């Protein structure tokens, strides 16, 4: 009888030890991806213990968890993710979390209060006629006849006018990026000094891929691209010191 009691006690002790091991907290490593790209600055919080951390420049993070804990992943430009920790996660000691980008369109800034009043509505120009900017009109005028083309090519005037068109387009992009992010986004998130924000914005609109994201009003893509542009711009600033 005593032997049976001893065996029973040993079984209970082993069961409790095993249970304690399965429920013990443990620090595990993880990495966050958006498609195949690692993501920096994602907020991670253990919903059970309220322990929080943030992913680094390589999308890596570490956090203390136990089996059954729920981790919540969030970022301003990504869809939120909830993940429940399993026993396998604790054994492997690593997590691979995939997040998806939010599709957010930029708000269009309308300067003209009387948007319905146009040259077409007033009968000044026919409907559907191509509209030229001032710089584009100069290029069109300078190349409207074969004689004009030859004379202007010799004088270099056409090249100069085309440069005006490019400058005009960059000015339009610059106005768009000014409304895209608040100042603290540049300083806190991208680590751009306040004095260099305007210079960084000009650097961004010179990037063809970023210019496309502005023109198509794809804020998600703009936010994705501007992170890498900021990294490169900070290297330039460092080299200039």
Tab-separated table of C-alpha atoms in Angstrom:
chain	number	residue	atom	x	y	z
A	1	UNK	CA	0.000	0.000	0.000
A	2	UNK	CA	2.841	2.391	0.928
A	3	UNK	CA	4.570	1.635	-2.342
A	4	UNK	CA	1.394	2.491	-4.293
A	5	UNK	CA	1.101	5.802	-2.441
A	6	UNK	CA	4.731	6.665	-3.194
A	7	UNK	CA	4.240	5.848	-6.886
A	8	UNK	CA	1.091	7.997	-6.984
A	9	UNK	CA	2.917	10.917	-5.321
A	10	UNK	CA	5.790	10.620	-7.815
A	11	UNK	CA	3.325	10.618	-10.729
A	12	UNK	CA	1.627	13.756	-9.375
A	13	UNK	CA	4.994	15.503	-8.903
A	14	UNK	CA	6.142	14.610	-12.421
A	15	UNK	CA	2.814	15.776	-13.842
A	16	UNK	CA	3.099	19.125	-12.069
A	17	UNK	CA	6.715	19.593	-13.212
A	18	UNK	CA	5.754	18.769	-16.783
A	19	UNK	CA	2.783	21.147	-16.647
A	20	UNK	CA	4.986	23.871	-15.187
A	21	UNK	CA	7.491	23.444	-18.003
A	22	UNK	CA	4.789	23.703	-20.653
A	23	UNK	CA	3.344	26.887	-19.159
A	24	UNK	CA	6.662	28.578	-18.234
A	25	UNK	CA	7.387	31.904	-19.898
A	26	UNK	CA	10.196	32.027	-22.428
A	27	UNK	CA	11.846	34.706	-24.578
A	28	UNK	CA	11.539	33.851	-28.259
A	29	UNK	CA	12.836	35.546	-31.409
A	30	UNK	CA	10.796	36.534	-34.446
A	31	UNK	CA	10.922	38.342	-37.782
A	32	UNK	CA	8.190	40.259	-39.627
A	33	UNK	CA	7.752	40.367	-43.405
A	34	UNK	CA	5.549	42.285	-45.831
A	35	UNK	CA	5.650	40.031	-48.897
A	36	UNK	CA	9.398	39.194	-49.025
A	37	UNK	CA	10.616	42.409	-47.372
A	38	UNK	CA	11.406	42.662	-43.665
A	39	UNK	CA	9.474	45.418	-41.884
A	40	UNK	CA	10.866	47.896	-39.364
A	41	UNK	CA	8.846	49.730	-36.721
A	42	UNK	CA	6.015	47.215	-36.197
A	43	UNK	CA	4.504	47.364	-32.707
A	44	UNK	CA	4.238	43.960	-30.973
A	45	UNK	CA	2.307	43.489	-27.728
A	46	UNK	CA	1.640	40.352	-25.708
A	47	UNK	CA	-2.106	40.706	-25.158
A	48	UNK	CA	-1.920	38.447	-22.093
A	49	UNK	CA	0.947	40.100	-20.173
A	50	UNK	CA	0.888	43.538	-21.891
A	51	UNK	CA	4.634	43.239	-22.570
A	52	UNK	CA	5.444	45.265	-25.698
A	53	UNK	CA	8.341	45.652	-28.138
A	54	UNK	CA	9.022	46.905	-31.679
A	55	UNK	CA	10.713	45.345	-34.727
A	56	UNK	CA	14.183	46.586	-35.719
A	57	UNK	CA	15.549	47.621	-39.134
A	58	UNK	CA	15.704	43.941	-40.181
A	59	UNK	CA	12.162	43.199	-38.966
A	60	UNK	CA	13.570	41.253	-35.977
A	61	UNK	CA	12.120	41.272	-32.454
A	62	UNK	CA	12.224	39.306	-29.198
A	63	UNK	CA	9.495	38.978	-26.578
A	64	UNK	CA	8.679	36.881	-23.519
A	65	UNK	CA	5.729	34.510	-24.068
A	66	UNK	CA	4.194	31.233	-22.940
A	67	UNK	CA	1.917	28.767	-24.695
A	68	UNK	CA	-1.524	30.248	-25.331
A	69	UNK	CA	-0.415	33.911	-25.215
A	70	UNK	CA	-1.762	36.096	-28.038
A	71	UNK	CA	0.613	38.503	-29.783
A	72	UNK	CA	-0.838	41.527	-31.580
A	73	UNK	CA	1.163	43.063	-34.449
A	74	UNK	CA	0.274	46.556	-35.717
A	75	UNK	CA	1.687	49.346	-37.886
A	76	UNK	CA	0.137	52.427	-39.465
A	77	UNK	CA	0.635	51.153	-43.023
A	78	UNK	CA	-0.053	47.434	-42.430
A	79	UNK	CA	-3.083	45.289	-41.669
A	80	UNK	CA	-3.089	44.129	-38.025
A	81	UNK	CA	-2.232	40.510	-37.162
A	82	UNK	CA	-3.103	38.424	-34.064
A	83	UNK	CA	-1.053	35.281	-33.403
A	84	UNK	CA	-1.531	32.662	-30.644
A	85	UNK	CA	1.663	31.049	-29.323
A	86	UNK	CA	1.806	27.240	-29.623
A	87	UNK	CA	4.003	24.621	-27.973
A	88	UNK	CA	5.867	24.216	-31.288
A	89	UNK	CA	6.722	27.930	-31.289
A	90	UNK	CA	8.367	27.547	-27.873
A	91	UNK	CA	10.345	24.514	-29.034
A	92	UNK	CA	11.533	26.179	-32.273
A	93	UNK	CA	12.162	29.441	-30.395
A	94	UNK	CA	11.340	31.502	-33.502
A	95	UNK	CA	8.390	33.087	-35.317
A	96	UNK	CA	7.896	34.197	-38.917
A	97	UNK	CA	5.057	36.722	-39.150
A	98	UNK	CA	3.666	37.871	-42.499
A	99	UNK	CA	1.751	41.159	-42.716
A	100	UNK	CA	-0.084	42.795	-45.609
A	101	UNK	CA	0.054	46.432	-46.685
A	102	UNK	CA	-3.028	48.611	-46.317
A	103	UNK	CA	-4.381	50.135	-49.505
A	104	UNK	CA	-4.839	53.787	-48.576
A	105	UNK	CA	-5.507	56.470	-51.157
A	106	UNK	CA	-4.181	59.986	-50.656
A	107	UNK	CA	-6.723	62.682	-50.043
A	108	UNK	CA	-6.780	65.052	-52.971
A	109	UNK	CA	-6.322	68.701	-52.080
A	110	UNK	CA	-8.768	70.853	-54.064
A	111	UNK	CA	-7.640	74.467	-54.311
A	112	UNK	CA	-10.396	75.650	-56.649
A	113	UNK	CA	-13.602	76.198	-54.657
A	114	UNK	CA	-15.632	76.505	-57.900
A	115	UNK	CA	-14.478	73.162	-59.279
A	116	UNK	CA	-17.441	72.882	-61.675
A	117	UNK	CA	-16.539	76.081	-63.498
A	118	UNK	CA	-14.083	75.100	-66.248
A	119	UNK	CA	-12.995	76.485	-69.602
A	120	UNK	CA	-14.984	73.690	-71.251
A	121	UNK	CA	-18.193	74.527	-69.329
A	122	UNK	CA	-17.820	78.193	-70.288
A	123	UNK	CA	-17.395	77.289	-73.971
A	124	UNK	CA	-13.888	78.730	-74.166
A	125	UNK	CA	-12.380	75.438	-75.451
A	126	UNK	CA	-14.019	72.316	-76.931
A	127	UNK	CA	-14.675	69.328	-74.675
A	128	UNK	CA	-11.881	66.743	-74.646
A	129	UNK	CA	-9.196	69.077	-75.962
A	130	UNK	CA	-5.721	68.477	-74.448
A	131	UNK	CA	-4.859	71.022	-71.796
A	132	UNK	CA	-1.264	72.243	-71.595
A	133	UNK	CA	0.543	73.694	-68.611
A	134	UNK	CA	2.320	77.044	-69.212
A	135	UNK	CA	5.671	75.296	-69.676
A	136	UNK	CA	4.140	72.668	-72.012
A	137	UNK	CA	2.529	75.404	-74.109
A	138	UNK	CA	5.954	76.990	-74.612
A	139	UNK	CA	7.369	73.654	-75.832
A	140	UNK	CA	4.396	73.140	-78.173
A	141	UNK	CA	4.792	76.642	-79.626
A	142	UNK	CA	8.535	76.202	-80.048
A	143	UNK	CA	8.080	72.973	-82.060
A	144	UNK	CA	4.849	73.734	-83.944
A	145	UNK	CA	6.439	74.071	-87.414
A	146	UNK	CA	9.430	72.435	-89.076
A	147	UNK	CA	11.201	75.808	-89.455
A	148	UNK	CA	10.625	76.606	-85.796
A	149	UNK	CA	11.975	73.178	-84.821
A	150	UNK	CA	15.249	73.706	-86.711
A	151	UNK	CA	15.755	77.248	-85.438
A	152	UNK	CA	14.968	76.345	-81.858
A	153	UNK	CA	17.158	73.241	-81.944
A	154	UNK	CA	20.060	75.401	-83.098
A	155	UNK	CA	19.452	77.960	-80.388
A	156	UNK	CA	18.874	75.347	-77.675
A	157	UNK	CA	15.592	77.000	-76.756
A	158	UNK	CA	13.585	73.783	-77.025
A	159	UNK	CA	15.912	72.009	-74.585
A	160	UNK	CA	15.569	74.878	-72.144
A	161	UNK	CA	11.785	74.845	-72.397
A	162	UNK	CA	11.635	71.082	-71.853
A	163	UNK	CA	13.660	71.607	-68.688
A	164	UNK	CA	10.967	74.061	-67.589
A	165	UNK	CA	8.366	71.305	-68.022
A	166	UNK	CA	10.424	68.946	-65.831
A	167	UNK	CA	10.818	71.635	-63.186
A	168	UNK	CA	7.075	72.295	-63.284
A	169	UNK	CA	6.328	68.593	-62.802
A	170	UNK	CA	8.736	68.377	-59.854
A	171	UNK	CA	7.125	71.429	-58.284
A	172	UNK	CA	3.748	69.657	-58.529
A	173	UNK	CA	5.208	66.536	-56.889
A	174	UNK	CA	6.791	68.652	-54.162
A	175	UNK	CA	3.404	70.200	-53.354
A	176	UNK	CA	1.919	66.692	-53.046
A	177	UNK	CA	4.600	65.388	-50.691
A	178	UNK	CA	4.209	68.485	-48.487
A	179	UNK	CA	0.643	67.385	-47.685
A	180	UNK	CA	1.538	63.677	-47.375
A	181	UNK	CA	3.254	63.487	-43.972
A	182	UNK	CA	3.382	65.547	-40.783
A	183	UNK	CA	6.729	66.963	-39.644
A	184	UNK	CA	7.022	64.493	-36.752
A	185	UNK	CA	6.807	61.582	-39.224
A	186	UNK	CA	10.081	62.748	-40.762
A	187	UNK	CA	11.814	63.422	-37.433
A	188	UNK	CA	10.490	60.562	-35.271
A	189	UNK	CA	9.977	57.734	-37.769
A	190	UNK	CA	12.489	58.530	-40.546
A	191	UNK	CA	15.067	60.286	-38.283
A	192	UNK	CA	15.415	63.225	-40.695
A	193	UNK	CA	16.597	66.408	-38.909
A	194	UNK	CA	14.068	69.262	-39.047
A	195	UNK	CA	16.484	71.492	-40.959
A	196	UNK	CA	16.883	68.841	-43.688
A	197	UNK	CA	13.198	67.947	-44.265
A	198	UNK	CA	12.755	70.202	-47.323
A	199	UNK	CA	15.980	68.907	-48.854
A	200	UNK	CA	14.854	65.324	-48.230
A	201	UNK	CA	11.474	66.010	-49.870
A	202	UNK	CA	13.243	67.309	-52.982
A	203	UNK	CA	15.460	64.206	-52.916
A	204	UNK	CA	12.330	62.007	-52.831
A	205	UNK	CA	10.554	63.639	-55.790
A	206	UNK	CA	13.688	63.037	-57.877
A	207	UNK	CA	13.141	59.292	-57.429
A	208	UNK	CA	11.112	57.967	-60.389
A	209	UNK	CA	9.416	55.138	-58.465
A	210	UNK	CA	8.440	57.438	-55.597
A	211	UNK	CA	7.105	60.000	-58.103
A	212	UNK	CA	4.819	57.311	-59.561
A	213	UNK	CA	3.469	56.470	-56.086
A	214	UNK	CA	2.633	60.164	-55.549
A	215	UNK	CA	0.957	60.554	-58.936
A	216	UNK	CA	-1.118	57.383	-58.432
A	217	UNK	CA	-2.018	58.432	-54.847
A	218	UNK	CA	-0.721	55.126	-53.442
A	219	UNK	CA	0.176	56.177	-49.902
A	220	UNK	CA	1.123	52.643	-48.878
A	221	UNK	CA	3.734	52.467	-51.616
A	222	UNK	CA	4.919	56.009	-50.801
A	223	UNK	CA	5.432	55.045	-47.144
A	224	UNK	CA	7.243	51.866	-48.157
A	225	UNK	CA	9.601	53.651	-50.570
A	226	UNK	CA	10.271	56.687	-48.379
A	227	UNK	CA	11.783	54.493	-45.644
A	228	UNK	CA	14.573	53.335	-47.954
A	229	UNK	CA	14.989	56.852	-49.392
A	230	UNK	CA	15.437	58.188	-45.848
A	231	UNK	CA	18.118	55.599	-45.133
A	232	UNK	CA	20.042	56.607	-48.265
A	233	UNK	CA	19.593	60.330	-47.596
A	234	UNK	CA	20.956	59.984	-44.041
A	235	UNK	CA	24.076	58.317	-45.477
A	236	UNK	CA	24.505	61.298	-47.823
A	237	UNK	CA	24.177	63.716	-44.900
A	238	UNK	CA	26.703	61.712	-42.895
A	239	UNK	CA	29.220	61.741	-45.764
A	240	UNK	CA	28.865	65.511	-46.134
A	241	UNK	CA	29.984	66.142	-42.537
